[in-house]
Coordinates of C-alpha atoms and ligand atoms in Angstrom, one line a residue:
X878 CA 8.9 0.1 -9.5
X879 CA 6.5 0.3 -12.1
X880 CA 6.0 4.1 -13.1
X881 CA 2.5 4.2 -14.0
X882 CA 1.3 2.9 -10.3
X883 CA 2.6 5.5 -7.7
X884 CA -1.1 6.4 -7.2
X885 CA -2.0 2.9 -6.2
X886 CA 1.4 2.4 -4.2
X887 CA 0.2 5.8 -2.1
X888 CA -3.2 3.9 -1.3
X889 CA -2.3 0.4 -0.1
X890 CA 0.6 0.9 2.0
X891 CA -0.5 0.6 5.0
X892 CA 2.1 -2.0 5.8
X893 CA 5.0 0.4 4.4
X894 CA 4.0 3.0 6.8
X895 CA 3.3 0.9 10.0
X896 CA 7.0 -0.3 9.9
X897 CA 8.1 3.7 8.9
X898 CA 6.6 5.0 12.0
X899 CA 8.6 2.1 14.1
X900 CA 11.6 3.3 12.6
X901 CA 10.8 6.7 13.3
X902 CA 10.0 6.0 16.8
X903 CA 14.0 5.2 17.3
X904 CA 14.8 8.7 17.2
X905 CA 12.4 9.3 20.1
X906 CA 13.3 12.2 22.1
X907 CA 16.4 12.7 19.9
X908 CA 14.4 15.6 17.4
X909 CA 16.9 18.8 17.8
X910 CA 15.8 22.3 16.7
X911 CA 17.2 22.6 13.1
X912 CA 17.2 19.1 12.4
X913 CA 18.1 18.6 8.4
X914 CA 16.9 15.2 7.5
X915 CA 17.7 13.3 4.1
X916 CA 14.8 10.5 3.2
X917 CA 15.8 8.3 1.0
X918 CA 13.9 6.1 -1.1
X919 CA 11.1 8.3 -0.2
X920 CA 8.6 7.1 -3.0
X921 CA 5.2 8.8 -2.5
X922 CA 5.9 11.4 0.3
X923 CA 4.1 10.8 2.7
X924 CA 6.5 9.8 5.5
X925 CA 8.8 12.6 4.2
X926 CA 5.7 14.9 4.8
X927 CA 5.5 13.7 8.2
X928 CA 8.9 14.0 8.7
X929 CA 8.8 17.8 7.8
X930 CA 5.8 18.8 10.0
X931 CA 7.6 18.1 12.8
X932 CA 8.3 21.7 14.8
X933 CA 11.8 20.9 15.4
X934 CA 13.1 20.1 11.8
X935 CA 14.2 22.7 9.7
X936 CA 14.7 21.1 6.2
X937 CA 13.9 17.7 4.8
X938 CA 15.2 16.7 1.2
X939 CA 13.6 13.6 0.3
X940 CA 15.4 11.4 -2.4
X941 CA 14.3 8.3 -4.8
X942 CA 15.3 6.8 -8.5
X943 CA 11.9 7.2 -9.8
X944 CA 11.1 10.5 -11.1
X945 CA 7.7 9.6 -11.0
X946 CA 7.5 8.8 -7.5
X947 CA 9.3 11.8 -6.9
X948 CA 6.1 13.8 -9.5
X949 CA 3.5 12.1 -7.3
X950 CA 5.3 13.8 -4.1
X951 CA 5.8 16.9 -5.0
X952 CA 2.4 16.9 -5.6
X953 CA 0.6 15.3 -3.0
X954 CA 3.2 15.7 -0.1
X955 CA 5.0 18.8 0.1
X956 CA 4.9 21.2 2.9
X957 CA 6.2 24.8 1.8
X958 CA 9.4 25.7 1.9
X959 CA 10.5 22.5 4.0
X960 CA 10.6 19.9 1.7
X961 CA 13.2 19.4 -1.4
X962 CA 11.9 16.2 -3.5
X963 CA 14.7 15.0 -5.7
X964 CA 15.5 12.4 -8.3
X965 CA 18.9 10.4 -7.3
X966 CA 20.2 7.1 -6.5
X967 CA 21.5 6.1 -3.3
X968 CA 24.3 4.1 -4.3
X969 CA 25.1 7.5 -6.1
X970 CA 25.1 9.7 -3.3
X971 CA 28.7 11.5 -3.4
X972 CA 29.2 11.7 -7.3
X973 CA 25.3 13.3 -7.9
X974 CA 25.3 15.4 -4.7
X975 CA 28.4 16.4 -3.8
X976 CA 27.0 19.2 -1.8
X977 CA 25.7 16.7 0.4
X978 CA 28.5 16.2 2.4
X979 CA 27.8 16.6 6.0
X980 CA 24.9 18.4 5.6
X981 CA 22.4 16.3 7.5
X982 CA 22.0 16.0 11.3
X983 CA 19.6 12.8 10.7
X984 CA 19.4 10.2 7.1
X985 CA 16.0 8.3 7.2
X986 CA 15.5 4.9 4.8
X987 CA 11.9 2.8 5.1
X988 CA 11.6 -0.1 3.1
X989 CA 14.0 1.1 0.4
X990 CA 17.6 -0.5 0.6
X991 CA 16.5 -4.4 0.1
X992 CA 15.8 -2.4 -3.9
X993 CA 19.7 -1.5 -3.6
X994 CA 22.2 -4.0 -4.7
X995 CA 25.8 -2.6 -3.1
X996 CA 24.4 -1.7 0.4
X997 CA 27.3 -1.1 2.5
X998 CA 27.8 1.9 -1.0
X999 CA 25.1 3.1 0.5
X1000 CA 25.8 2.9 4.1
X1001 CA 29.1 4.5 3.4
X1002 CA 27.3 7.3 1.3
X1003 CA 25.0 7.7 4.6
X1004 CA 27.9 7.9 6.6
X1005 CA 29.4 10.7 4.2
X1006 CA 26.3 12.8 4.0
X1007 CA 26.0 12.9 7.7
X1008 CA 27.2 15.8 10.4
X1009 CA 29.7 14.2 12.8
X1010 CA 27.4 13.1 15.6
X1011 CA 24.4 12.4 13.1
X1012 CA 22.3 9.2 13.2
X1013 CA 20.9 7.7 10.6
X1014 CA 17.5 4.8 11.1
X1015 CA 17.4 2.4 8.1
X1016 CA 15.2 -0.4 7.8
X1017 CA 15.0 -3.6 5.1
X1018 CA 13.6 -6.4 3.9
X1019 CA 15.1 -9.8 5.1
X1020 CA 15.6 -13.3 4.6
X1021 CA 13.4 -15.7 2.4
X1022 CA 10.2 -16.1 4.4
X1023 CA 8.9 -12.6 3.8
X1024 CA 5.8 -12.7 1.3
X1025 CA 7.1 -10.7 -1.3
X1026 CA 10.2 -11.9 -1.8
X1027 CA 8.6 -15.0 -2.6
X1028 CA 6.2 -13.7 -4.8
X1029 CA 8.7 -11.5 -7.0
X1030 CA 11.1 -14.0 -7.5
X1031 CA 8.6 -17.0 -7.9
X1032 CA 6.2 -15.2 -10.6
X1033 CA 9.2 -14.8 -12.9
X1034 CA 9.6 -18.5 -12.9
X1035 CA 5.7 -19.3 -13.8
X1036 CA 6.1 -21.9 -16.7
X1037 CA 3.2 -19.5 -18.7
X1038 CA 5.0 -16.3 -17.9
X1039 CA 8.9 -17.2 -18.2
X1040 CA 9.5 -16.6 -22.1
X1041 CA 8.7 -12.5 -21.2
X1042 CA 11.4 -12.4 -18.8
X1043 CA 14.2 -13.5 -20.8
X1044 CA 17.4 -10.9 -19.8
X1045 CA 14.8 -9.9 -17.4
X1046 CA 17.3 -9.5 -14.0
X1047 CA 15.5 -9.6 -10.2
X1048 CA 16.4 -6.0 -8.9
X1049 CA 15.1 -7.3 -5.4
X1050 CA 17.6 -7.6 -2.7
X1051 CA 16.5 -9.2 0.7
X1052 CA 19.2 -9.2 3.1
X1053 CA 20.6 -12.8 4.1
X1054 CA 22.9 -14.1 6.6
X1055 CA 23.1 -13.3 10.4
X1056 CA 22.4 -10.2 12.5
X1057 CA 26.2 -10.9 13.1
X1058 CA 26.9 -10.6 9.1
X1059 CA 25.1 -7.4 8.6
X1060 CA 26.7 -5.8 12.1
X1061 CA 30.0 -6.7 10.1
X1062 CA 28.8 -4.8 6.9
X1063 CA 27.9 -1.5 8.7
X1064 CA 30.5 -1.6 11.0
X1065 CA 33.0 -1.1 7.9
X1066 CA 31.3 1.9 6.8
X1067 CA 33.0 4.7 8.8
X1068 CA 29.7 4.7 12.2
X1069 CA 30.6 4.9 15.4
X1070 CA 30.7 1.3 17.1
X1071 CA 28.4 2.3 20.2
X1072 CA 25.3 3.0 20.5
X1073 CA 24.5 1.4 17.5
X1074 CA 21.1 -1.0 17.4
X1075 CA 20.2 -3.8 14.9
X1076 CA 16.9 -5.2 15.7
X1077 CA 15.0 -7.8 13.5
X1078 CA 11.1 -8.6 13.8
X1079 CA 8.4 -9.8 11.7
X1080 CA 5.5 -8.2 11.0
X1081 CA 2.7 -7.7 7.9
X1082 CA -0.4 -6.2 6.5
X1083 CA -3.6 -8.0 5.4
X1084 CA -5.3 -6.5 2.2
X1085 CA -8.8 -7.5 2.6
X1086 CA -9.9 -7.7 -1.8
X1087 CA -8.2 -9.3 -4.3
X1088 CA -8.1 -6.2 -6.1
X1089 CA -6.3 -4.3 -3.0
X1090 CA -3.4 -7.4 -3.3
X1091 CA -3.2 -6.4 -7.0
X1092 CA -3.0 -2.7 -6.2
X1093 CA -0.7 -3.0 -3.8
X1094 CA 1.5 -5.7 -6.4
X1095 CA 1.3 -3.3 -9.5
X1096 CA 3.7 -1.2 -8.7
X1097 CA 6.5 -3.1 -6.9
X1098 CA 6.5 -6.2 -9.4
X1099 CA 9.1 -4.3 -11.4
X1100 CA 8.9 -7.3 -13.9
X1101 CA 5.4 -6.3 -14.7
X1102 CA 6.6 -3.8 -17.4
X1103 CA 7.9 -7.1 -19.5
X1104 CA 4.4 -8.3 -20.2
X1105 CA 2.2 -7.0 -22.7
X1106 CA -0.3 -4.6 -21.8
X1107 CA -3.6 -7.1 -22.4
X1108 CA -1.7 -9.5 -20.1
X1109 CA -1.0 -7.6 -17.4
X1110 CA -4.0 -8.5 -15.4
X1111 CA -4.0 -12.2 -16.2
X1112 CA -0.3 -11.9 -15.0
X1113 CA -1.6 -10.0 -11.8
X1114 CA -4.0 -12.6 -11.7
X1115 CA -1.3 -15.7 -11.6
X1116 CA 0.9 -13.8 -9.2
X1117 CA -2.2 -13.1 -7.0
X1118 CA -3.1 -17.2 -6.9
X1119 CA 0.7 -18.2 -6.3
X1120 CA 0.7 -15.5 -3.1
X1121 CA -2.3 -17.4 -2.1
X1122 CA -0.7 -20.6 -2.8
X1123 CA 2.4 -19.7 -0.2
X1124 CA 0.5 -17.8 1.7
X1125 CA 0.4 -18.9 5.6
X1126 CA -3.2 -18.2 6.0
X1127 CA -4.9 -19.5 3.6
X1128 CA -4.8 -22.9 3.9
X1129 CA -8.6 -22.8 5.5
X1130 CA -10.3 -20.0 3.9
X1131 CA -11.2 -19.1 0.7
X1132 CA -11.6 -15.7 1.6
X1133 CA -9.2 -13.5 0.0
X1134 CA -7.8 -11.4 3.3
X1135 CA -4.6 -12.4 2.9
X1136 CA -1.5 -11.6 4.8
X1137 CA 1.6 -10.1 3.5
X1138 CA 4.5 -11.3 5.6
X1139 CA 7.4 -8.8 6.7
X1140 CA 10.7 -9.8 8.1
X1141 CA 12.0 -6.6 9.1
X1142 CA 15.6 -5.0 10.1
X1143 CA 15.8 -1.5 11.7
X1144 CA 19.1 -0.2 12.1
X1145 CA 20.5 3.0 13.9
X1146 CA 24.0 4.3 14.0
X1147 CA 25.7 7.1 15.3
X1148 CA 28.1 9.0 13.3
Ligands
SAM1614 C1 8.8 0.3 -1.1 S1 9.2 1.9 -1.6 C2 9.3 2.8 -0.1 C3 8.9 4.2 -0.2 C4 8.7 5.0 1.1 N1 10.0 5.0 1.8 C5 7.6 4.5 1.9 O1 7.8 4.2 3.1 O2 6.5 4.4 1.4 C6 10.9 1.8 -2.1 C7 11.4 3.0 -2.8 O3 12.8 3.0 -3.0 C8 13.1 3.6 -4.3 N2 14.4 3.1 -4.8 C9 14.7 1.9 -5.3 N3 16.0 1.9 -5.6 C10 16.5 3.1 -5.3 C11 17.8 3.7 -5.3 N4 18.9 3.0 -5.8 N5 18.0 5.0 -4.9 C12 17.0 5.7 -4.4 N6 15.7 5.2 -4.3 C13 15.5 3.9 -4.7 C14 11.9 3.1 -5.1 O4 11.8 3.9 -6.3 C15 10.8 3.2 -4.1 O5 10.2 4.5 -4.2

């Protein structure tokens, strides 16, 4: 993520957040007094915020690689005393926080693994940081059809762009392959087998400006920092007319209310 752009990340993700509060809806009537929830990847807060002004949860520590993000939080999202806002990385989990072990009744992840490389590391480091009879809800990006992935990995390959992102490598990671394939991957990592659920839908948001689409790319194009600062908006620019180029809406319309496809997995398992 680009560190200069948590403030515009906070404001436009409205998608981000309508898929959080699905995932959170999976612990429905599962909220125990003394609940200690882990976020992780918890960017700007303000899900972890929520998270904590629940009644029934006692302490929520909220983790993510950017100490920026984590800066923005603390200041914008804390709630006294309940929240912990820390810089780690999730594939990291058990030789940065050793005291981490089973010390979590419930592990929460939106929209943060498909940035993580070795994700059955960090299913296993879930599974570690979790009480016996903890759940964790995870969600990620998936497949090829969702917007962004198209648009990160397509921008870096723009014939006027390409010479800035030589040794430049794609830290995006949509996950491929079957629901079968990824039911393989986290049944390896230590979960109970039942009840465990892996659900897939599509979903989206539509940014109504062209400068709300940049807004809302600034921050996640993590390639952005390659360019030189008096390009950066004429690269913004480029990236913005290729997302309207494979966008599926915009075929008729020159109107710039475009829609930012998600192809979504929520998991849950039961430790
Ligand atoms: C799209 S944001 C989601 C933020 C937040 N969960 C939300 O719903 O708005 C993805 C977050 O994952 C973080 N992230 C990426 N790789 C990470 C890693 N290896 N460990 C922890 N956090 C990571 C990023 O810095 C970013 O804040």
């Amino acid at each position: 993520m680009n560190e200069n752009s948590w403030a515009c990340y906070s404001r436009n993700r409205k998608g981000q957040h309508g898929v959080g509060l699905r995932l959170l809806s999976l612990w429905k009537d599962e909220w125990k007094k003394g609940d200690v929830v882990l976020d992780i990847g918890c960017g700007t807060g303000e899900l972890t915020k929520m998270i904590a002004e629940n009644d029934d949860v006692n302490q929520v520590i909220g983790i993510d690689i950017s100490a920026k993000a984590i800066d923005f939080a603390r200041q914008h999202n804390s709630v006294d005393g309940k929240i912990k806002y820390l810089v780690g990385d999730a594939m990291l989990l058990q030789d940065s926080f050793s005291y981490f072990e089973k010390a979590f009744t419930k592990v929460y992840s939106n929209v943060a693994l498909q940035w993580m490389e070795n994700k059955e590391k960090v299913f296993r480091n879930v599974c570690w940081c979790l009480k016996d009879g903890g759940s964790c809800v995870i969600n990620v990006l998936r497949g090829e059809n969702e917007t962004f992935y198209n648009v990160y990995h397509r921008s870096t390959k723009l014939p006027k762009w390409i010479k800035y992102f030589e040794g430049f490598e794609p830290k995006y990671y949509s996950v491929f392959g079957s629901l079968g394939d990824f039911d393989d991957l986290v049944s390896r990592c230590g979960f109970k087998q039942y009840p465990r659920i892996i659900d897939a839908y599509t979903t989206g948001q539509s940014l109504n400006t062209k400068e709300e689409h940049k807004d809302f790319m600034r921050p996640v194009l993590t390639h952005l920092e390659f360019i030189p600062v008096d390009l950066k908006e004429d690269f913004l620019e480029d990236c913005f007319q290729l997302f309207r180029r494979i966008s599926p809406n915009t075929a008729h319309t020159e109107d710039d209310a475009l829609f930012w496809r998600y192809d979504i997995l929520d998991v849950k398992l039961v430790k």
